[in-house]
Amino acid sequence: EMIWEIQREEAIEDAREEGMQQGMQQGIEQGIEIFVQDHQEDGTPRERVLDKLVRRFGLTQERAESFLVKCNY
């Protein structure tokens, strides 16, 4: 029973940690989308925004491009 209780507590902690990581990732992605939309509204050239995403957020070119596509840029 003691081992089962320890395993249960570890599973709960793992799930909590995973949930926190997912929440942080969603927050980062939302911030990147807002960054893109803001530059889009300001008329910043697409290539410049792409470069900024790679430089400032450490995204790959492909991942940065996917954010531009998602935001219809």
Tab-separated table of C-alpha atoms in Angstrom:
chain	number	residue	atom	x	y	z
A	1	GLU	CA	0.000	0.000	0.000
A	2	MET	CA	2.795	2.442	0.822
A	3	ILE	CA	4.422	1.881	-2.572
A	4	TRP	CA	1.056	2.401	-4.297
A	5	GLU	CA	0.576	5.690	-2.414
A	6	ILE	CA	4.046	6.936	-3.406
A	7	GLN	CA	3.426	5.981	-7.044
A	8	ARG	CA	0.062	7.746	-6.944
A	9	GLU	CA	1.622	10.927	-5.546
A	10	GLU	CA	4.365	10.817	-8.187
A	11	ALA	CA	1.755	10.397	-10.930
A	12	ILE	CA	-0.209	13.372	-9.610
A	13	GLU	CA	2.950	15.504	-9.500
A	14	ASP	CA	3.890	14.436	-13.050
A	15	ALA	CA	0.412	15.345	-14.303
A	16	ARG	CA	0.555	18.712	-12.545
A	17	GLU	CA	3.968	19.456	-14.068
A	18	GLU	CA	2.770	18.439	-17.532
A	19	GLY	CA	-0.282	20.686	-17.169
A	20	MET	CA	1.887	23.624	-16.152
A	21	GLN	CA	4.202	23.060	-19.119
A	22	GLN	CA	1.245	22.919	-21.512
A	23	GLY	CA	-0.178	26.109	-20.037
A	24	MET	CA	3.132	27.919	-20.374
A	25	GLN	CA	3.500	26.740	-23.978
A	26	GLN	CA	-0.002	27.967	-24.814
A	27	GLY	CA	0.803	31.329	-23.254
A	28	ILE	CA	4.006	31.640	-25.280
A	29	GLU	CA	2.180	30.750	-28.493
A	30	GLN	CA	-0.559	33.270	-27.737
A	31	GLY	CA	2.083	35.947	-27.132
A	32	ILE	CA	3.768	35.141	-30.450
A	33	GLU	CA	0.439	35.389	-32.265
A	34	ILE	CA	-0.205	38.792	-30.694
A	35	PHE	CA	3.333	39.870	-31.669
A	36	VAL	CA	2.630	38.853	-35.285
A	37	GLN	CA	-0.791	40.525	-35.368
A	38	ASP	CA	0.617	43.738	-33.918
A	39	HIS	CA	3.319	43.914	-36.580
A	40	GLN	CA	0.754	43.059	-39.233
A	41	GLU	CA	-1.441	45.979	-38.115
A	42	ASP	CA	1.604	48.271	-38.192
A	43	GLY	CA	2.430	47.207	-41.748
A	44	THR	CA	5.782	45.627	-40.911
A	45	PRO	CA	7.055	43.649	-43.912
A	46	ARG	CA	6.389	39.920	-43.621
A	47	GLU	CA	10.070	38.945	-44.028
A	48	ARG	CA	11.071	41.317	-41.239
A	49	VAL	CA	8.521	39.761	-38.874
A	50	LEU	CA	9.744	36.311	-39.876
A	51	ASP	CA	13.321	37.312	-39.042
A	52	LYS	CA	12.223	38.767	-35.687
A	53	LEU	CA	10.392	35.567	-34.756
A	54	VAL	CA	13.499	33.515	-35.458
A	55	ARG	CA	15.827	35.921	-33.628
A	56	ARG	CA	13.728	36.943	-30.641
A	57	PHE	CA	11.780	33.773	-29.938
A	58	GLY	CA	14.377	31.251	-31.098
A	59	LEU	CA	11.961	29.666	-33.563
A	60	THR	CA	13.018	27.689	-36.581
A	61	GLN	CA	12.241	29.276	-39.928
A	62	GLU	CA	9.494	26.675	-40.454
A	63	ARG	CA	7.881	27.275	-37.053
A	64	ALA	CA	8.008	31.052	-37.545
A	65	GLU	CA	6.413	30.628	-40.965
A	66	SER	CA	3.623	28.537	-39.423
A	67	PHE	CA	2.748	31.402	-37.062
A	68	LEU	CA	2.573	33.834	-39.995
A	69	VAL	CA	0.288	31.453	-41.879
A	70	LYS	CA	-1.890	30.926	-38.797
A	71	CYS	CA	-2.284	34.701	-38.481
A	72	ASN	CA	-3.031	35.082	-42.225
A	73	TYR	CA	0.057	37.223	-42.745
